[in-house]
């Protein structure tokens, strides 16, 4: 069965510091998708990135970057020069292709990121 | 584009009451899902549907029922509400391909007292 582990329950950093959120996953499928979502204090889920298992290229989007390593089953998320607005709960999630998407996403428990001014 | 719309946003129920959480999407997505999020936890799948007339159980279906009479609507019914159902409920939809997983509703915060 698939599993997503976000070992960091809460991280607190001072503004402008870089911070990395860890995500480790387990799956038997060779084809799968990994996701990161942001949940700000207002409660909605904001989609950040989707990555398929065949694409190990790292991705950068502004201050955000993602490091996908199949060898260690990790999909880590780094925020560079953090800002107070980055404060939120961040979820890593996994979707296996074998289920055809029908069994939805498996979420980690989330990492609460606090950016102090 | 409305996307995925959930109503209500907040609700307080008494133990034993029933209610329906509404979810509608205007993107003509076949796949729809209901998740619940308990404090400090990730989301867990309650029920899902792969098209009108087809529904199936997820990880935590007990105490809930769903129906999918149209492509647009996927209501979640709570019968005999219990305190354990206090949670935030999210509805989501996607196209047939699983890669398009970007659409969640705003969530419904339910408290059972």
CSV table of C-alpha atoms in Angstrom, one decimal:
chain,number,residue,atom,x,y,z
A,1,UNK,CA,0.0,0.0,0.0
A,2,UNK,CA,1.2,3.5,-0.7
A,3,UNK,CA,2.4,5.7,2.1
A,4,UNK,CA,3.7,9.3,2.4
A,5,UNK,CA,5.8,10.4,5.4
A,6,UNK,CA,6.5,14.0,6.3
A,7,UNK,CA,8.6,13.5,9.4
A,8,UNK,CA,8.8,17.3,10.2
A,9,UNK,CA,5.6,18.2,12.1
A,10,UNK,CA,6.6,21.8,12.5
A,11,UNK,CA,9.4,24.0,11.3
A,12,UNK,CA,10.0,27.5,12.4
A,13,UNK,CA,12.5,29.8,10.7
A,14,UNK,CA,13.3,33.5,10.5
A,15,UNK,CA,12.3,35.4,7.4
A,16,UNK,CA,14.8,35.2,4.5
A,17,UNK,CA,16.2,31.9,5.7
A,18,UNK,CA,16.0,28.9,3.3
A,19,UNK,CA,13.9,26.0,4.4
A,20,UNK,CA,13.5,22.4,3.1
A,21,UNK,CA,10.4,20.3,3.7
A,22,UNK,CA,11.0,16.6,3.5
A,23,UNK,CA,8.7,14.0,1.9
A,24,UNK,CA,9.4,10.3,1.7
A,25,UNK,CA,7.0,8.0,-0.1
A,26,UNK,CA,6.3,4.3,-0.5
A,27,UNK,CA,4.7,2.7,-3.5
A,28,UNK,CA,4.8,-0.6,-5.4
A,29,UNK,CA,3.9,1.1,-8.6
A,30,UNK,CA,6.5,2.1,-11.2
A,31,UNK,CA,4.3,4.8,-12.4
A,32,UNK,CA,3.0,7.3,-10.0
A,33,UNK,CA,2.5,11.0,-9.4
A,34,UNK,CA,3.7,13.2,-6.5
A,35,UNK,CA,2.2,16.4,-5.4
A,36,UNK,CA,2.8,19.3,-3.0
A,37,UNK,CA,-0.1,21.4,-1.7
A,38,UNK,CA,-0.1,24.5,0.5
A,39,UNK,CA,-2.8,25.1,3.1
A,40,UNK,CA,-2.7,28.6,4.4
A,41,UNK,CA,-4.4,29.6,7.6
A,42,UNK,CA,-7.6,30.4,5.6
A,43,UNK,CA,-7.9,26.6,5.1
A,44,UNK,CA,-8.1,26.1,1.3
A,45,UNK,CA,-5.7,23.7,-0.5
A,46,UNK,CA,-3.5,25.3,-3.0
A,47,UNK,CA,-1.9,23.1,-5.6
A,48,UNK,CA,1.9,23.8,-6.0
A,49,UNK,CA,3.4,21.1,-8.2
A,50,UNK,CA,2.8,17.7,-9.8
A,51,UNK,CA,5.6,15.4,-10.8
A,52,UNK,CA,5.4,12.0,-12.5
A,53,UNK,CA,7.7,9.1,-11.6
A,54,UNK,CA,9.5,9.2,-14.9
A,55,UNK,CA,10.5,12.8,-14.6
A,56,UNK,CA,13.3,13.2,-12.1
A,57,UNK,CA,14.3,16.6,-13.3
A,58,UNK,CA,14.4,19.1,-10.5
A,59,UNK,CA,12.0,22.0,-10.8
A,60,UNK,CA,12.3,25.6,-9.8
A,61,UNK,CA,9.5,28.1,-9.7
A,62,UNK,CA,10.5,31.4,-8.3
A,63,UNK,CA,11.6,30.9,-4.7
A,64,UNK,CA,10.3,27.3,-4.7
A,65,UNK,CA,12.2,24.3,-5.8
A,66,UNK,CA,11.6,20.6,-5.7
A,67,UNK,CA,14.1,17.8,-5.6
A,68,UNK,CA,12.8,14.4,-6.7
A,69,UNK,CA,15.0,11.4,-6.1
A,70,UNK,CA,13.6,8.0,-6.9
A,71,UNK,CA,16.7,6.3,-5.4
A,72,UNK,CA,15.7,7.5,-2.0
A,73,UNK,CA,11.9,7.8,-2.6
A,74,UNK,CA,12.0,11.4,-1.7
A,75,UNK,CA,10.4,14.5,-3.1
A,76,UNK,CA,11.6,17.4,-1.0
A,77,UNK,CA,10.5,21.0,-1.3
A,78,UNK,CA,12.7,24.0,-0.7
A,79,UNK,CA,11.7,27.6,-0.2
A,80,UNK,CA,14.5,30.1,-0.7
A,81,UNK,CA,14.5,33.4,1.1
A,82,UNK,CA,11.4,32.6,3.0
A,83,UNK,CA,8.7,35.2,3.6
A,84,UNK,CA,6.0,35.5,6.2
A,85,UNK,CA,3.4,34.7,3.6
A,86,UNK,CA,4.9,31.3,3.2
A,87,UNK,CA,3.6,30.4,6.6
A,88,UNK,CA,1.2,27.5,6.1
A,89,UNK,CA,0.8,23.7,6.3
A,90,UNK,CA,2.4,22.0,3.4
A,91,UNK,CA,1.2,18.5,2.3
A,92,UNK,CA,3.0,16.0,0.1
A,93,UNK,CA,0.8,13.5,-1.7
A,94,UNK,CA,1.0,10.5,-3.9
A,95,UNK,CA,-1.2,9.0,-6.6
A,96,UNK,CA,-0.6,5.6,-8.0
A,97,UNK,CA,-1.5,5.0,-11.7
A,98,UNK,CA,-2.6,1.4,-11.2
A,99,UNK,CA,-5.7,2.7,-9.5
A,100,UNK,CA,-6.5,4.8,-12.5
A,101,UNK,CA,-6.8,7.7,-10.1
A,102,UNK,CA,-9.9,6.1,-8.7
A,103,UNK,CA,-8.4,5.7,-5.2
A,104,UNK,CA,-7.4,9.3,-5.0
A,105,UNK,CA,-4.4,10.8,-3.3
A,106,UNK,CA,-2.5,9.5,-0.3
A,107,UNK,CA,-1.5,12.5,1.8
A,108,UNK,CA,1.3,12.9,4.3
A,109,UNK,CA,0.3,14.4,7.7
A,110,UNK,CA,1.7,17.8,6.7
A,111,UNK,CA,4.4,20.1,7.9
A,112,UNK,CA,3.5,23.3,9.6
A,113,UNK,CA,5.9,26.0,8.5
A,114,UNK,CA,6.2,29.1,10.5
A,115,UNK,CA,8.1,32.0,9.1
A,116,UNK,CA,8.9,34.6,11.8
A,117,UNK,CA,9.5,38.2,10.8
B,1,UNK,CA,-14.7,29.7,-13.7
B,2,UNK,CA,-16.2,28.5,-10.4
B,3,UNK,CA,-14.2,25.3,-10.2
B,4,UNK,CA,-15.3,23.1,-7.3
B,5,UNK,CA,-17.9,24.7,-5.0
B,6,UNK,CA,-18.8,23.4,-1.5
B,7,UNK,CA,-21.6,24.4,0.7
B,8,UNK,CA,-21.9,25.2,3.5
B,9,UNK,CA,-18.6,26.5,4.7
B,10,UNK,CA,-19.3,26.0,8.3
B,11,UNK,CA,-21.9,23.9,10.2
B,12,UNK,CA,-22.6,22.8,13.7
B,13,UNK,CA,-24.6,19.6,14.2
B,14,UNK,CA,-26.0,18.0,17.2
B,15,UNK,CA,-25.3,14.3,17.9
B,16,UNK,CA,-27.7,12.2,15.9
B,17,UNK,CA,-28.7,14.8,13.4
B,18,UNK,CA,-28.2,14.3,9.7
B,19,UNK,CA,-27.0,16.7,7.0
B,20,UNK,CA,-25.8,16.8,3.4
B,21,UNK,CA,-22.6,18.5,2.3
B,22,UNK,CA,-23.0,19.8,-1.2
B,23,UNK,CA,-20.3,19.7,-3.9
B,24,UNK,CA,-20.6,20.8,-7.4
B,25,UNK,CA,-18.1,21.3,-10.2
B,26,UNK,CA,-18.4,23.0,-13.5
B,27,UNK,CA,-15.4,21.5,-15.3
B,28,UNK,CA,-17.1,18.4,-16.6
B,29,UNK,CA,-14.8,16.2,-14.6
B,30,UNK,CA,-15.6,12.5,-14.4
B,31,UNK,CA,-13.7,11.9,-11.1
B,32,UNK,CA,-15.0,13.4,-7.9
B,33,UNK,CA,-13.8,12.7,-4.3
B,34,UNK,CA,-14.6,13.5,-0.7
B,35,UNK,CA,-11.9,13.8,1.8
B,36,UNK,CA,-11.8,14.6,5.5
B,37,UNK,CA,-9.0,16.3,7.3
B,38,UNK,CA,-8.7,15.8,11.1
B,39,UNK,CA,-6.6,18.2,13.2
B,40,UNK,CA,-2.8,17.7,12.6
B,41,UNK,CA,-3.5,15.1,9.9
B,42,UNK,CA,-3.4,14.8,6.2
B,43,UNK,CA,-6.6,14.2,4.2
B,44,UNK,CA,-8.2,10.8,4.1
B,45,UNK,CA,-10.5,9.6,1.3
B,46,UNK,CA,-14.1,8.9,2.3
B,47,UNK,CA,-15.8,8.2,-1.0
B,48,UNK,CA,-15.1,8.7,-4.7
B,49,UNK,CA,-16.9,8.5,-8.0
B,50,UNK,CA,-15.6,7.8,-11.5
B,51,UNK,CA,-18.7,9.1,-13.2
B,52,UNK,CA,-22.4,9.6,-12.9
B,53,UNK,CA,-24.1,6.6,-11.3
B,54,UNK,CA,-20.8,5.1,-10.0
B,55,UNK,CA,-19.5,5.5,-6.5
B,56,UNK,CA,-17.1,3.6,-4.3
B,57,UNK,CA,-15.7,3.6,-0.8
B,58,UNK,CA,-12.5,5.1,0.2
B,59,UNK,CA,-10.4,4.6,3.3
B,60,UNK,CA,-12.9,6.0,5.9
B,61,UNK,CA,-16.5,5.5,4.6
B,62,UNK,CA,-18.3,4.5,7.8
B,63,UNK,CA,-21.0,6.9,8.8
B,64,UNK,CA,-21.3,8.5,5.3
B,65,UNK,CA,-23.2,8.0,2.1
B,66,UNK,CA,-22.8,9.6,-1.4
B,67,UNK,CA,-24.7,9.7,-4.6
B,68,UNK,CA,-23.7,10.8,-8.1
B,69,UNK,CA,-26.8,11.4,-10.2
B,70,UNK,CA,-25.1,14.0,-12.4
B,71,UNK,CA,-21.6,14.7,-13.6
B,72,UNK,CA,-21.6,18.0,-11.7
B,73,UNK,CA,-22.8,17.1,-8.3
B,74,UNK,CA,-21.4,14.8,-5.6
B,75,UNK,CA,-23.2,15.3,-2.3
B,76,UNK,CA,-22.0,13.7,0.9
B,77,UNK,CA,-24.6,12.6,3.4
B,78,UNK,CA,-24.0,12.2,7.1
B,79,UNK,CA,-26.5,10.1,8.9
B,80,UNK,CA,-26.7,10.1,12.7
B,81,UNK,CA,-23.8,12.5,13.2
B,82,UNK,CA,-21.2,11.6,15.9
B,83,UNK,CA,-18.5,13.7,17.5
B,84,UNK,CA,-15.9,11.6,15.6
B,85,UNK,CA,-17.2,13.2,12.4
B,86,UNK,CA,-16.0,16.6,13.5
B,87,UNK,CA,-13.6,17.5,10.8
B,88,UNK,CA,-13.0,19.6,7.7
B,89,UNK,CA,-14.4,18.1,4.6
B,90,UNK,CA,-12.9,18.7,1.1
B,91,UNK,CA,-14.5,17.8,-2.2
B,92,UNK,CA,-12.2,17.4,-5.2
B,93,UNK,CA,-12.5,16.7,-8.9
B,94,UNK,CA,-10.3,15.7,-11.7
B,95,UNK,CA,-10.3,14.8,-15.3
B,96,UNK,CA,-10.1,11.2,-16.3
B,97,UNK,CA,-6.3,11.3,-16.4
B,98,UNK,CA,-5.0,11.1,-12.8
B,99,UNK,CA,-2.4,13.7,-13.6
B,100,UNK,CA,-4.8,16.6,-13.4
B,101,UNK,CA,-5.1,16.8,-9.6
B,102,UNK,CA,-5.4,20.5,-9.0
B,103,UNK,CA,-9.0,21.1,-8.1
B,104,UNK,CA,-10.2,21.2,-4.5
B,105,UNK,CA,-13.2,23.0,-3.0
B,106,UNK,CA,-12.8,25.5,-0.2
B,107,UNK,CA,-13.7,23.0,2.5
B,108,UNK,CA,-16.6,22.6,5.0
B,109,UNK,CA,-15.8,22.8,8.7
B,110,UNK,CA,-18.2,20.6,10.5
B,111,UNK,CA,-18.5,20.4,14.3
B,112,UNK,CA,-20.7,17.7,16.0
B,113,UNK,CA,-21.6,18.5,19.6
